[in-house]
Short mmCIF file of C-alpha atoms in Angstrom, two decimals:
data_model
loop_
_atom_site.label_atom_id
_atom_site.label_comp_id
_atom_site.label_asym_id
_atom_site.label_seq_id
_atom_site.Cartn_x
_atom_site.Cartn_y
_atom_site.Cartn_z
CA MET A 1 -20.08 3.13 6.12
CA ALA A 2 -21.63 3.04 9.51
CA THR A 3 -20.85 6.60 10.35
CA ASP A 4 -20.92 8.05 6.89
CA LEU A 5 -23.94 10.26 7.12
CA SER A 6 -24.04 11.97 3.81
CA PRO A 7 -24.81 9.87 0.78
CA ALA A 8 -21.86 10.06 -1.56
CA ARG A 9 -22.19 11.11 -5.12
CA PRO A 10 -22.21 7.97 -7.20
CA SER A 11 -19.30 9.19 -9.26
CA GLU A 12 -17.03 9.51 -6.25
CA GLY A 13 -16.35 5.80 -6.21
CA LEU A 14 -15.09 5.75 -9.75
CA GLN A 15 -11.45 6.43 -10.35
CA PRO A 16 -9.78 7.12 -13.62
CA ALA A 17 -7.76 4.12 -14.64
CA THR A 18 -5.48 5.71 -17.19
CA GLY A 19 -1.88 6.69 -16.80
CA ARG A 20 -1.31 4.98 -13.51
CA VAL A 21 1.84 2.96 -13.30
CA ALA A 22 0.95 1.33 -10.02
CA ALA A 23 -2.42 0.23 -11.30
CA ARG A 24 -0.84 -1.62 -14.15
CA ARG A 25 1.54 -3.31 -11.74
CA LEU A 26 -1.35 -4.54 -9.65
CA SER A 27 -3.49 -5.79 -12.49
CA LEU A 28 -0.66 -7.91 -13.86
CA THR A 29 -1.13 -10.65 -11.27
CA SER A 30 -1.86 -13.93 -12.98
CA PRO A 31 -4.78 -16.12 -11.98
CA VAL A 32 -2.35 -19.03 -11.75
CA ARG A 33 -0.38 -17.37 -8.99
CA GLN A 34 -3.51 -16.47 -7.12
CA SER A 35 -4.95 -19.96 -7.22
CA ALA A 36 -1.57 -21.25 -6.12
CA SER A 37 -1.68 -18.95 -3.12
CA ALA A 38 -5.29 -19.96 -2.39
CA LEU A 39 -4.09 -23.56 -2.33
CA LEU A 40 -1.24 -22.56 -0.08
CA LEU A 41 -3.76 -20.98 2.24
CA LEU A 42 -5.76 -24.19 2.40
CA PHE A 43 -2.60 -26.17 3.17
CA LEU A 44 -1.70 -23.71 5.88
CA TRP A 45 -5.17 -24.05 7.39
CA HIS A 46 -4.87 -27.82 7.21
CA GLY A 47 -1.43 -27.77 8.80
CA LEU A 48 -2.55 -25.47 11.59
CA SER A 49 -5.56 -27.58 12.42
CA ARG A 50 -3.53 -30.75 12.26
CA PHE A 51 -0.45 -29.79 14.23
CA VAL A 52 -1.03 -26.59 16.15
CA PHE A 53 -4.63 -26.23 17.28
CA GLU A 54 -7.11 -28.73 18.58
CA PRO A 55 -9.88 -29.70 16.16
CA SER A 56 -12.45 -28.16 18.50
CA ILE A 57 -10.70 -24.80 17.99
CA LEU A 58 -9.83 -25.03 14.31
CA PRO A 59 -11.25 -28.01 12.41
CA SER A 60 -9.49 -28.97 9.18
CA PRO A 61 -10.86 -27.85 5.80
CA ALA A 62 -11.85 -31.44 5.04
CA THR A 63 -13.89 -31.67 8.25
CA VAL A 64 -15.65 -28.41 7.49
CA LEU A 65 -16.41 -29.52 3.94
CA GLY A 66 -17.74 -32.84 5.20
CA ARG A 67 -19.93 -31.06 7.71
CA ALA A 68 -21.20 -28.75 4.98
CA VAL A 69 -22.16 -31.77 2.86
CA ASP A 70 -23.91 -33.40 5.83
CA LEU A 71 -25.81 -30.24 6.67
CA THR A 72 -26.83 -29.77 3.05
CA LEU A 73 -28.03 -33.36 2.68
CA SER A 74 -30.03 -33.19 5.91
CA GLY A 75 -31.71 -30.05 4.59
CA ASP A 76 -30.65 -27.93 7.58
CA LEU A 77 -28.32 -25.64 5.70
CA PRO A 78 -30.66 -24.91 2.75
CA ARG A 79 -33.48 -24.24 5.21
CA HIS A 80 -31.48 -21.74 7.27
CA MET A 81 -30.19 -20.10 4.11
CA ALA A 82 -33.69 -19.74 2.69
CA THR A 83 -34.90 -18.24 5.96
CA SER A 84 -32.14 -15.65 6.05
CA LEU A 85 -32.58 -14.82 2.38
CA SER A 86 -36.31 -14.36 2.64
CA ARG A 87 -35.82 -12.08 5.65
CA ILE A 88 -33.35 -9.99 3.70
CA LEU A 89 -35.44 -9.79 0.55
CA VAL A 90 -38.77 -9.02 2.22
CA GLY A 91 -37.29 -6.41 4.55
CA TYR A 92 -35.17 -4.92 1.81
CA GLY A 93 -38.09 -4.67 -0.61
CA ILE A 94 -40.43 -2.97 1.85
CA GLY A 95 -37.74 -0.67 3.20
CA ALA A 96 -36.54 0.34 -0.25
CA ILE A 97 -39.99 1.21 -1.54
CA LEU A 98 -40.86 3.23 1.57
CA GLY A 99 -37.47 4.93 1.61
CA ILE A 100 -37.51 5.95 -2.04
CA ALA A 101 -41.04 7.32 -1.72
CA VAL A 102 -40.40 9.29 1.46
CA GLY A 103 -36.96 10.41 0.31
CA SER A 104 -38.26 11.74 -3.00
CA VAL A 105 -40.91 13.76 -1.20
CA ILE A 106 -38.47 15.07 1.39
CA GLY A 107 -35.94 16.02 -1.26
CA ARG A 108 -38.53 18.10 -3.11
CA PHE A 109 -39.20 20.32 -0.14
CA ARG A 110 -35.97 21.86 0.81
CA ARG A 111 -36.89 23.06 4.25
CA VAL A 112 -38.49 19.78 5.24
CA GLU A 113 -35.31 18.07 4.21
CA GLU A 114 -33.17 20.47 6.18
CA LEU A 115 -35.29 19.82 9.24
CA LEU A 116 -35.28 16.04 8.95
CA THR A 117 -31.83 15.19 7.60
CA PRO A 118 -29.89 15.82 10.83
CA SER A 119 -32.04 13.44 12.86
CA LEU A 120 -32.03 10.86 10.09
CA GLY A 121 -28.26 11.12 9.97
CA PHE A 122 -28.07 10.76 13.72
CA VAL A 123 -30.27 7.68 13.70
CA ARG A 124 -28.27 6.29 10.81
CA SER A 125 -25.05 6.45 12.82
CA ILE A 126 -26.47 4.09 15.45
CA PRO A 127 -25.28 0.56 14.73
CA PRO A 128 -28.33 -1.40 13.50
CA ILE A 129 -27.67 -4.23 15.92
CA ALA A 130 -28.55 -1.90 18.79
CA PHE A 131 -32.15 -1.92 17.63
CA VAL A 132 -32.47 -5.69 17.67
CA PRO A 133 -33.43 -6.03 21.36
CA PHE A 134 -35.85 -3.17 21.02
CA SER A 135 -37.39 -4.74 17.95
CA ILE A 136 -37.79 -8.02 19.81
CA ILE A 137 -39.58 -6.26 22.65
CA LEU A 138 -41.88 -4.53 20.19
CA PHE A 139 -42.55 -7.32 17.72
CA GLY A 140 -41.74 -10.53 19.56
CA ILE A 141 -39.12 -13.08 18.65
CA GLY A 142 -40.75 -14.15 15.36
CA GLU A 143 -40.20 -12.99 11.81
CA ALA A 144 -41.73 -9.55 12.36
CA SER A 145 -38.86 -8.35 14.55
CA LYS A 146 -36.30 -9.37 11.92
CA TYR A 147 -38.19 -7.71 9.11
CA ALA A 148 -38.54 -4.60 11.24
CA VAL A 149 -34.78 -4.22 11.72
CA VAL A 150 -34.07 -4.63 8.00
CA VAL A 151 -36.96 -2.42 6.91
CA TYR A 152 -35.87 0.30 9.30
CA LEU A 153 -32.26 0.25 8.16
CA VAL A 154 -32.96 0.12 4.42
CA PHE A 155 -35.61 2.79 4.83
CA ILE A 156 -33.17 5.24 6.43
CA VAL A 157 -30.44 4.58 3.88
CA LEU A 158 -32.76 5.02 0.91
CA THR A 159 -34.52 8.03 2.31
CA LEU A 160 -31.18 9.80 2.66
CA HIS A 161 -30.02 8.76 -0.80
CA ALA A 162 -33.27 9.51 -2.60
CA ALA A 163 -33.55 12.90 -0.90
CA ALA A 164 -29.99 13.73 -1.89
CA GLY A 165 -30.67 12.62 -5.46
CA VAL A 166 -33.79 14.74 -5.78
CA ARG A 167 -32.09 17.70 -4.14
CA GLU A 168 -29.08 17.50 -6.42
CA THR A 169 -31.12 17.68 -9.60
CA PRO A 170 -29.31 20.27 -11.71
CA ARG A 171 -31.38 23.38 -11.53
CA ILE A 172 -30.71 24.24 -15.13
CA ARG A 173 -32.54 21.13 -16.27
CA ILE A 174 -35.61 21.99 -14.23
CA ARG A 175 -35.56 25.52 -15.58
CA ALA A 176 -35.12 24.30 -19.14
CA ALA A 177 -38.10 21.99 -18.77
CA GLN A 178 -40.16 24.76 -17.23
CA ALA A 179 -39.18 27.17 -19.96
CA LEU A 180 -40.35 24.63 -22.48
CA GLY A 181 -43.72 24.60 -20.74
CA ALA A 182 -43.54 21.41 -18.64
CA SER A 183 -46.00 21.16 -15.77
CA GLY A 184 -45.00 20.32 -12.19
CA THR A 185 -45.76 16.61 -12.52
CA VAL A 186 -43.94 16.37 -15.83
CA VAL A 187 -40.88 18.01 -14.27
CA LEU A 188 -41.02 15.57 -11.37
CA LEU A 189 -41.47 12.46 -13.50
CA LYS A 190 -39.26 13.33 -16.45
CA VAL A 191 -36.54 15.48 -14.95
CA VAL A 192 -36.22 15.11 -11.19
CA LEU A 193 -36.71 11.37 -10.74
CA PRO A 194 -34.39 10.33 -13.60
CA SER A 195 -31.72 12.63 -12.18
CA ALA A 196 -32.09 10.96 -8.79
CA VAL A 197 -31.74 7.44 -10.18
CA PRO A 198 -27.94 7.16 -9.84
CA PHE A 199 -28.18 8.22 -6.20
CA ILE A 200 -31.00 5.78 -5.54
CA LEU A 201 -29.11 2.94 -7.22
CA ASN A 202 -26.11 3.68 -5.07
CA GLY A 203 -28.36 3.67 -2.02
CA LEU A 204 -29.82 0.33 -3.08
CA ARG A 205 -26.35 -1.16 -3.20
CA VAL A 206 -25.34 0.22 0.19
CA GLY A 207 -28.68 -0.87 1.64
CA LEU A 208 -28.28 -4.43 0.41
CA SER A 209 -24.99 -5.05 2.16
CA LEU A 210 -26.26 -3.35 5.31
CA SER A 211 -29.45 -5.40 5.35
CA PHE A 212 -27.35 -8.51 5.10
CA MET A 213 -25.44 -7.44 8.18
CA ALA A 214 -28.64 -6.46 9.99
CA VAL A 215 -30.23 -9.86 9.44
CA VAL A 216 -27.15 -11.66 10.67
CA SER A 217 -27.03 -9.58 13.83
CA ALA A 218 -30.74 -10.04 14.47
CA GLU A 219 -30.33 -13.78 14.07
CA LEU A 220 -27.32 -13.88 16.35
CA ILE A 221 -29.15 -12.20 19.18
CA GLY A 222 -32.62 -13.62 19.07
CA ALA A 223 -33.83 -16.15 16.54
CA ARG A 224 -34.57 -19.81 16.12
CA SER A 225 -33.62 -20.10 12.46
CA GLY A 226 -31.39 -18.53 9.84
CA LEU A 227 -27.65 -18.62 9.23
CA GLY A 228 -26.91 -16.31 12.15
CA TYR A 229 -28.79 -18.66 14.44
CA LEU A 230 -26.86 -21.62 13.02
CA ILE A 231 -23.58 -19.91 13.91
CA MET A 232 -24.71 -18.88 17.38
CA ASP A 233 -26.16 -22.31 18.05
CA SER A 234 -22.89 -23.99 17.14
CA GLN A 235 -21.09 -21.70 19.56
CA THR A 236 -23.17 -22.86 22.50
CA MET A 237 -22.59 -26.48 21.49
CA PHE A 238 -18.88 -25.92 20.71
CA GLU A 239 -19.28 -27.26 17.19
CA THR A 240 -16.64 -25.16 15.52
CA ASP A 241 -16.91 -27.02 12.22
CA LYS A 242 -20.61 -26.23 11.95
CA MET A 243 -19.89 -22.64 12.88
CA LEU A 244 -17.31 -22.33 10.11
CA VAL A 245 -19.80 -23.81 7.64
CA GLY A 246 -22.25 -21.08 8.62
CA ILE A 247 -19.64 -18.32 8.43
CA LEU A 248 -18.35 -19.42 5.03
CA CYS A 249 -21.88 -19.76 3.70
CA LEU A 250 -22.60 -16.21 4.79
CA GLY A 251 -19.44 -15.07 3.06
CA ILE A 252 -20.33 -16.80 -0.20
CA LEU A 253 -23.91 -15.61 -0.10
CA GLY A 254 -22.88 -12.06 0.68
CA ALA A 255 -20.25 -11.97 -2.05
CA LEU A 256 -22.67 -13.38 -4.63
CA MET A 257 -25.41 -10.91 -3.72
CA ASP A 258 -23.01 -8.01 -3.68
CA ARG A 259 -21.52 -8.92 -7.03
CA GLY A 260 -24.91 -9.53 -8.62
CA ALA A 261 -26.29 -6.27 -7.35
CA SER A 262 -23.19 -4.32 -8.39
CA GLN A 263 -23.31 -5.66 -11.91
CA LEU A 264 -27.00 -4.94 -12.27
CA ILE A 265 -26.58 -1.47 -10.84
CA ASN A 266 -23.58 -0.66 -13.00
CA ARG A 267 -25.52 -1.66 -16.08
CA LEU A 268 -28.42 0.54 -15.07
CA LEU A 269 -26.06 3.35 -14.08
CA GLY A 270 -24.43 3.22 -17.48
CA ARG A 271 -27.76 3.55 -19.17
CA PHE A 272 -28.79 6.46 -17.04
CA ALA A 273 -25.49 8.19 -17.48
CA VAL A 274 -26.09 8.15 -21.23
CA GLN A 275 -29.66 9.27 -20.88
CA THR A 276 -29.07 12.10 -18.47
CA GLY A 277 -25.53 13.02 -19.42
CA MET B 1 -37.33 40.63 2.88
CA ASP B 2 -36.64 37.26 1.42
CA LEU B 3 -32.96 37.69 2.13
CA LEU B 4 -33.58 38.49 5.77
CA ASP B 5 -35.90 35.55 6.09
CA ALA B 6 -33.33 33.20 4.60
CA ALA B 7 -30.65 34.52 6.94
CA ARG B 8 -32.85 33.98 9.96
CA TRP B 9 -33.73 30.48 8.77
CA HIS B 10 -30.11 29.52 8.44
CA ARG B 11 -28.87 31.14 11.62
CA TRP B 12 -31.23 29.67 14.15
CA LEU B 13 -34.57 28.49 12.84
CA ARG B 14 -33.10 25.56 10.98
CA PRO B 15 -30.74 24.15 13.61
CA VAL B 16 -33.25 24.65 16.43
CA GLY B 17 -36.08 23.21 14.38
CA ALA B 18 -34.04 20.23 13.30
CA VAL B 19 -33.48 19.30 16.94
CA LEU B 20 -36.75 20.37 18.53
CA LEU B 21 -39.23 19.23 15.92
CA PRO B 22 -38.28 15.54 15.89
CA LEU B 23 -37.96 15.48 19.68
CA ALA B 24 -41.33 17.16 20.15
CA SER B 25 -43.08 14.80 17.76
CA TRP B 26 -41.46 11.84 19.48
CA GLU B 27 -42.63 13.10 22.87
CA LEU B 28 -46.12 13.68 21.58
CA ALA B 29 -46.36 10.37 19.76
CA SER B 30 -45.09 8.46 22.74
CA ARG B 31 -47.46 10.08 25.22
CA ALA B 32 -50.57 10.39 23.10
CA VAL B 33 -50.49 7.48 20.66
CA LEU B 34 -48.07 4.81 21.74
CA ASN B 35 -47.33 2.99 24.94
CA THR B 36 -44.89 4.94 27.13
CA ALA B 37 -43.60 1.67 28.59
CA LEU B 38 -42.62 0.46 25.13
CA ILE B 39 -41.43 3.74 23.65
CA PRO B 40 -40.49 6.11 26.46
CA PRO B 41 -40.75 9.83 25.65
CA PRO B 42 -37.48 11.80 25.34
CA THR B 43 -38.00 13.63 28.63
CA VAL B 44 -38.13 10.34 30.51
CA VAL B 45 -35.07 9.09 28.64
CA ALA B 46 -33.18 12.28 29.42
CA LEU B 47 -34.05 11.95 33.09
CA ALA B 48 -32.81 8.37 33.19
CA ALA B 49 -29.64 9.42 31.36
CA SER B 50 -28.88 12.15 33.90
CA GLN B 51 -29.41 9.68 36.75
CA MET B 52 -27.07 7.20 35.10
CA LEU B 53 -24.55 9.98 34.58
CA GLN B 54 -24.68 10.94 38.23
CA SER B 55 -24.26 7.39 39.43
CA GLY B 56 -21.28 7.07 37.09
CA GLU B 57 -22.73 3.94 35.50
CA LEU B 58 -22.77 5.52 32.06
CA PHE B 59 -19.15 6.69 32.21
CA ILE B 60 -17.92 3.21 33.01
CA HIS B 61 -19.67 1.68 30.03
CA ILE B 62 -18.57 4.46 27.69
CA GLY B 63 -14.98 4.27 28.86
CA ILE B 64 -14.80 0.52 28.39
CA SER B 65 -16.32 0.65 24.92
CA LEU B 66 -14.03 3.49 23.86
CA ARG B 67 -10.93 1.68 25.05
CA ARG B 68 -11.91 -1.45 23.16
CA ILE B 69 -12.52 0.49 19.97
CA PHE B 70 -9.35 2.53 20.04
CA VAL B 71 -6.88 -0.16 21.03
CA GLY B 72 -8.17 -2.54 18.38
CA PHE B 73 -8.52 0.20 15.80
CA ALA B 74 -4.98 1.49 16.29
CA LEU B 75 -3.42 -1.95 16.27
CA GLY B 76 -5.46 -3.26 13.36
CA SER B 77 -5.09 -0.27 11.10
CA ALA B 78 -1.34 -0.20 11.66
CA ILE B 79 -1.19 -3.83 10.55
CA GLY B 80 -3.57 -3.20 7.66
CA ILE B 81 -1.65 -0.20 6.34
CA ALA B 82 1.65 -2.06 6.57
CA VAL B 83 0.28 -5.08 4.74
CA GLY B 84 -1.38 -2.86 2.16
CA MET B 85 1.87 -1.01 1.50
CA LEU B 86 3.78 -4.27 1.23
CA SER B 87 1.29 -5.82 -1.11
CA ALA B 88 1.27 -2.77 -3.34
CA TRP B 89 5.06 -2.98 -3.43
CA SER B 90 5.64 -6.68 -3.97
CA ARG B 91 3.68 -8.97 -6.22
CA LEU B 92 4.48 -11.98 -4.08
CA VAL B 93 2.88 -10.43 -1.02
CA GLN B 94 -0.05 -9.31 -3.07
CA ASP B 95 -0.67 -12.76 -4.49
CA LEU B 96 -0.48 -14.22 -1.02
CA VAL B 97 -2.75 -11.65 0.54
CA ARG B 98 -5.45 -11.42 -2.10
CA PRO B 99 -7.29 -14.73 -1.69
CA LEU B 100 -7.21 -14.42 2.09
CA LEU B 101 -8.51 -10.90 1.88
CA ALA B 102 -11.26 -11.94 -0.52
CA VAL B 103 -12.53 -14.48 2.00
CA CYS B 104 -12.19 -12.14 4.97
CA SER B 105 -13.94 -9.20 3.38
CA ALA B 106 -16.84 -11.34 2.17
CA VAL B 107 -17.68 -12.62 5.65
CA PRO B 108 -19.71 -10.14 7.69
CA PRO B 109 -17.57 -9.32 10.74
CA ILE B 110 -20.52 -9.68 13.11
CA ALA B 111 -20.77 -13.36 12.17
CA LEU B 112 -17.25 -13.85 13.51
CA ILE B 113 -18.18 -12.85 17.05
CA PRO B 114 -19.22 -16.39 18.06
CA LEU B 115 -16.00 -17.72 16.55
CA ALA B 116 -13.92 -15.25 18.53
CA MET B 117 -15.79 -16.29 21.64
CA ALA B 118 -15.11 -19.94 20.91
CA TRP B 119 -11.43 -19.19 20.46
CA PHE B 120 -10.76 -16.75 23.26
CA GLY B 121 -13.65 -17.20 25.65
CA ILE B 122 -15.70 -14.28 26.89
CA ASP B 123 -12.79 -12.14 28.06
CA GLU B 124 -11.19 -9.03 26.58
CA THR B 125 -8.95 -10.90 24.13
CA ALA B 126 -11.93 -11.97 22.03
CA ARG B 127 -13.05 -8.38 21.46
CA LEU B 128 -9.52 -7.13 20.90
CA PHE B 129 -8.87 -9.84 18.33
CA LEU B 130 -12.11 -9.09 16.52
CA ILE B 131 -11.55 -5.34 16.26
CA THR B 132 -7.90 -5.70 15.30
CA TYR B 133 -8.81 -8.22 12.62
CA LEU B 134 -11.58 -6.04 11.26
CA ALA B 135 -9.48 -2.89 11.11
CA ALA B 136 -6.65 -4.75 9.39
CA VAL B 137 -8.95 -6.31 6.78
CA LEU B 138 -10.59 -2.99 6.02
CA MET B 139 -7.38 -0.99 5.81
CA VAL B 140 -5.54 -3.19 3.30
CA PRO B 141 -7.77 -2.40 0.29
CA SER B 142 -7.93 1.33 0.95
CA THR B 143 -4.15 1.48 1.32
CA VAL B 144 -3.69 -0.48 -1.90
CA SER B 145 -6.10 1.71 -3.82
CA GLY B 146 -4.33 4.76 -2.45
CA VAL B 147 -0.99 3.52 -3.73
CA ARG B 148 -2.63 2.58 -7.02
CA ASN B 149 -3.89 6.07 -7.42
CA VAL B 150 -0.46 7.66 -7.37
CA ALA B 151 0.03 9.50 -10.64
CA ALA B 152 2.61 7.78 -12.80
CA ILE B 153 4.01 11.09 -13.96
CA ARG B 154 5.09 11.99 -10.44
CA ILE B 155 6.87 8.70 -9.95
CA ARG B 156 8.60 9.15 -13.32
CA ALA B 157 9.52 12.71 -12.49
CA ALA B 158 11.06 11.67 -9.20
CA ARG B 159 12.88 8.83 -10.87
CA SER B 160 14.29 10.99 -13.62
CA LEU B 161 15.50 13.41 -10.99
CA GLY B 162 17.49 10.53 -9.52
CA ALA B 163 15.41 9.55 -6.51
CA ARG B 164 16.05 6.15 -4.97
CA PRO B 165 13.11 3.69 -4.67
CA SER B 166 12.89 4.27 -0.92
CA GLN B 167 12.78 8.00 -1.50
CA ILE B 168 10.10 7.63 -4.13
CA TYR B 169 8.08 5.53 -1.73
CA LEU B 170 8.39 7.90 1.20
CA ARG B 171 8.19 11.24 -0.58
CA VAL B 172 5.90 10.53 -3.53
CA VAL B 173 3.82 7.41 -3.07
CA LEU B 174 2.99 7.77 0.61
CA PRO B 175 1.84 11.39 0.50
CA ASP B 176 -0.22 10.71 -2.60
CA ALA B 177 -1.86 7.69 -1.04
CA PHE B 178 -2.56 9.48 2.21
CA PRO B 179 -6.04 10.85 1.47
CA PHE B 180 -7.21 7.36 0.57
CA ILE B 181 -5.76 5.99 3.77
CA LEU B 182 -7.50 8.68 5.78
CA THR B 183 -10.84 7.96 4.15
CA GLY B 184 -10.26 4.30 4.84
CA LEU B 185 -9.50 5.04 8.48
CA ARG B 186 -12.72 6.95 8.86
CA VAL B 187 -14.82 4.15 7.39
CA THR B 188 -12.89 1.60 9.44
CA LEU B 189 -13.54 3.48 12.65
CA GLY B 190 -17.26 3.38 11.91
CA PHE B 191 -17.15 -0.36 11.37
CA CYS B 192 -15.08 -0.95 14.50
CA PHE B 193 -17.66 0.98 16.47
CA MET B 194 -20.46 -1.15 15.07
CA VAL B 195 -18.70 -4.43 15.73
CA VAL B 196 -17.68 -3.49 19.27
CA VAL B 197 -21.31 -2.82 20.07
CA ALA B 198 -22.31 -6.13 18.51
CA ALA B 199 -19.62 -8.01 20.40
CA GLU B 200 -20.69 -6.38 23.65
CA MET B 201 -24.26 -7.35 23.02
CA ILE B 202 -23.49 -10.96 22.27
CA GLY B 203 -20.85 -11.80 24.81
CA ALA B 204 -19.63 -9.27 27.36
CA ASN B 205 -20.47 -7.95 30.77
CA SER B 206 -19.59 -4.32 30.26
CA GLY B 207 -19.74 -1.62 27.62
CA VAL B 208 -22.56 0.29 25.96
CA GLY B 209 -23.69 -2.73 23.93
CA TYR B 210 -23.98 -4.73 27.12
CA LEU B 211 -26.03 -1.94 28.67
CA ILE B 212 -28.58 -2.23 25.86
CA MET B 213 -28.66 -6.00 26.00
CA GLN B 214 -28.97 -6.07 29.77
CA SER B 215 -31.94 -3.69 29.64
CA ARG B 216 -33.63 -6.11 27.32
CA TYR B 217 -33.78 -8.88 29.88
CA TYR B 218 -35.53 -6.63 32.32
CA ALA B 219 -37.55 -4.98 29.54
CA MET B 220 -36.32 -1.57 30.71
CA THR B 221 -36.86 0.29 27.49
CA THR B 222 -35.88 3.61 29.03
CA LYS B 223 -32.39 2.39 29.83
CA MET B 224 -32.24 0.77 26.42
CA PHE B 225 -33.05 4.07 24.75
CA VAL B 226 -30.34 5.78 26.77
CA GLY B 227 -27.91 3.22 25.37
CA ILE B 228 -29.19 3.50 21.80
CA LEU B 229 -29.09 7.28 21.77
CA LEU B 230 -25.69 7.23 23.38
CA LEU B 231 -24.45 5.11 20.48
CA GLY B 232 -25.81 7.67 18.04
CA LEU B 233 -24.00 10.46 19.89
CA MET B 234 -20.79 8.46 19.95
CA GLY B 235 -21.05 7.68 16.24
CA VAL B 236 -21.64 11.30 15.29
CA GLY B 237 -18.93 12.36 17.73
CA PHE B 238 -16.34 10.02 16.26
CA ASP B 239 -17.01 11.25 12.80
CA ALA B 240 -16.85 14.90 13.79
CA LEU B 241 -13.70 14.28 15.80
CA PHE B 242 -12.07 12.54 12.89
CA ARG B 243 -12.92 15.30 10.49
CA ARG B 244 -11.69 17.90 12.98
CA LEU B 245 -8.43 16.04 13.50
CA VAL B 246 -7.87 15.75 9.77
CA ALA B 247 -8.71 19.38 9.19
CA ALA B 248 -6.53 20.61 12.05
CA GLY B 249 -3.49 18.41 11.73
CA LEU B 250 -3.32 17.79 8.06
CA PRO B 251 -4.86 20.66 6.14
CA ARG B 252 -3.26 19.37 2.99
CA PHE B 253 -5.21 16.15 3.19
CA ALA B 254 -8.43 17.49 4.67
CA VAL B 255 -11.52 15.52 3.80
CA GLU B 256 -13.35 17.37 1.14
CA LYS B 257 -16.27 19.30 2.53
CA ARG B 258 -19.57 18.21 1.15
CA THR B 259 -22.37 20.62 0.61
CA GLY B 260 -25.70 20.08 2.28
#
């Protein structure tokens, strides 16, 4: 993802599911067996923390759970979570709007796009965390520097995706609309933008998971709140249980957001596939 | 006329413009509008880069980062591919691996850097562990989906021709899964690159990430920009190298060329 410069066609991720023997083999796994193995995993963790490692290196699952309850009751964990979430959502919203707008314009003008895409792609291949110190120098250690990193990243991703979507509008559709007497604005609003929607939706999904990562890295390096800060803070104090609470919370939050966004996007994608197909 | 114009555009106007135009506007913006101390113009950055190249400082950092990436990447993807193959082959392995993998792939790898530092201290083991772990976690799903994607008819054909299971695996399944594995490797390399930089920024005293972080303390934005741009070059370079390798060594499995 980090070095993938060209936005993929949304259909590339989909694979036909018919006639595959191996696929059927894999989907046969029962939920019972999987929960059994999840339990086994927990026992293994417990055993390792009990008999092999010191609790300061690997605290037991019960300790971590207890710490999570404590942190929730004291309000620390919800506060850090809310901070991280608001950073993600604000930065993501601003970046997405800017990116879609700029990308749509760029995609319309072929030569502008050809001039700008290489540098955008270059910038995109720089790991976002590298901009965190720079952002802190520019915007200080407060919220602005975190927003800036997320906005920047989401902006680049969506510009590239929106431009690709607009560029890939099937020419025959534009010509058909023109032949039927549609004006330039009508073509843009009714033909070009709807055709770009699947690309933009795909970009929105990629951007969400990247903005999650960007916020965490910004909080690890320079912040006084947020889940990333919680993790980094526990490292300096050697509170491994608190650190694991933070890490697992990030995992749960990330998985929930990713799943929610994917479902929403798939629903929208389905609708647009019907409409534009 | 139009044809000639288009040819000229594609041959040199476009590539030159795509490099010069952004650089020129950056230079202009930095000198005329913004603060050169905060956003140094590209000429100043280039000068600093050439000085750092001459003193050898840059090479040391690049070399260290590259070694970290490649050792961890090689080790981790070997583990990941093996586990992926096993779990596509045996349901027991798959059931064991799946919940663990679900947890691992949900957690952003960057968040694990402090944990690795708590476990292994600030030395090389922490970074090596992190990259190996990441590559392994990323390679399992792409290997599994590669094996899943093998056409049933080919397995049946091989079986009806009397192939043994090991033969089917080596001659049918593996070659069919290979493009998926290659794509997975490319994505994994990108992630490894990102996480190495993050790990170097958070806890290390060498490498390109460290270079950026160190410049922050002294507010030397020029040096920081050298580091940031270097990362961009390395990222683009990796990707190009990977594509070249695939195209040269394995024409059968070459990554599909995208237009545009």
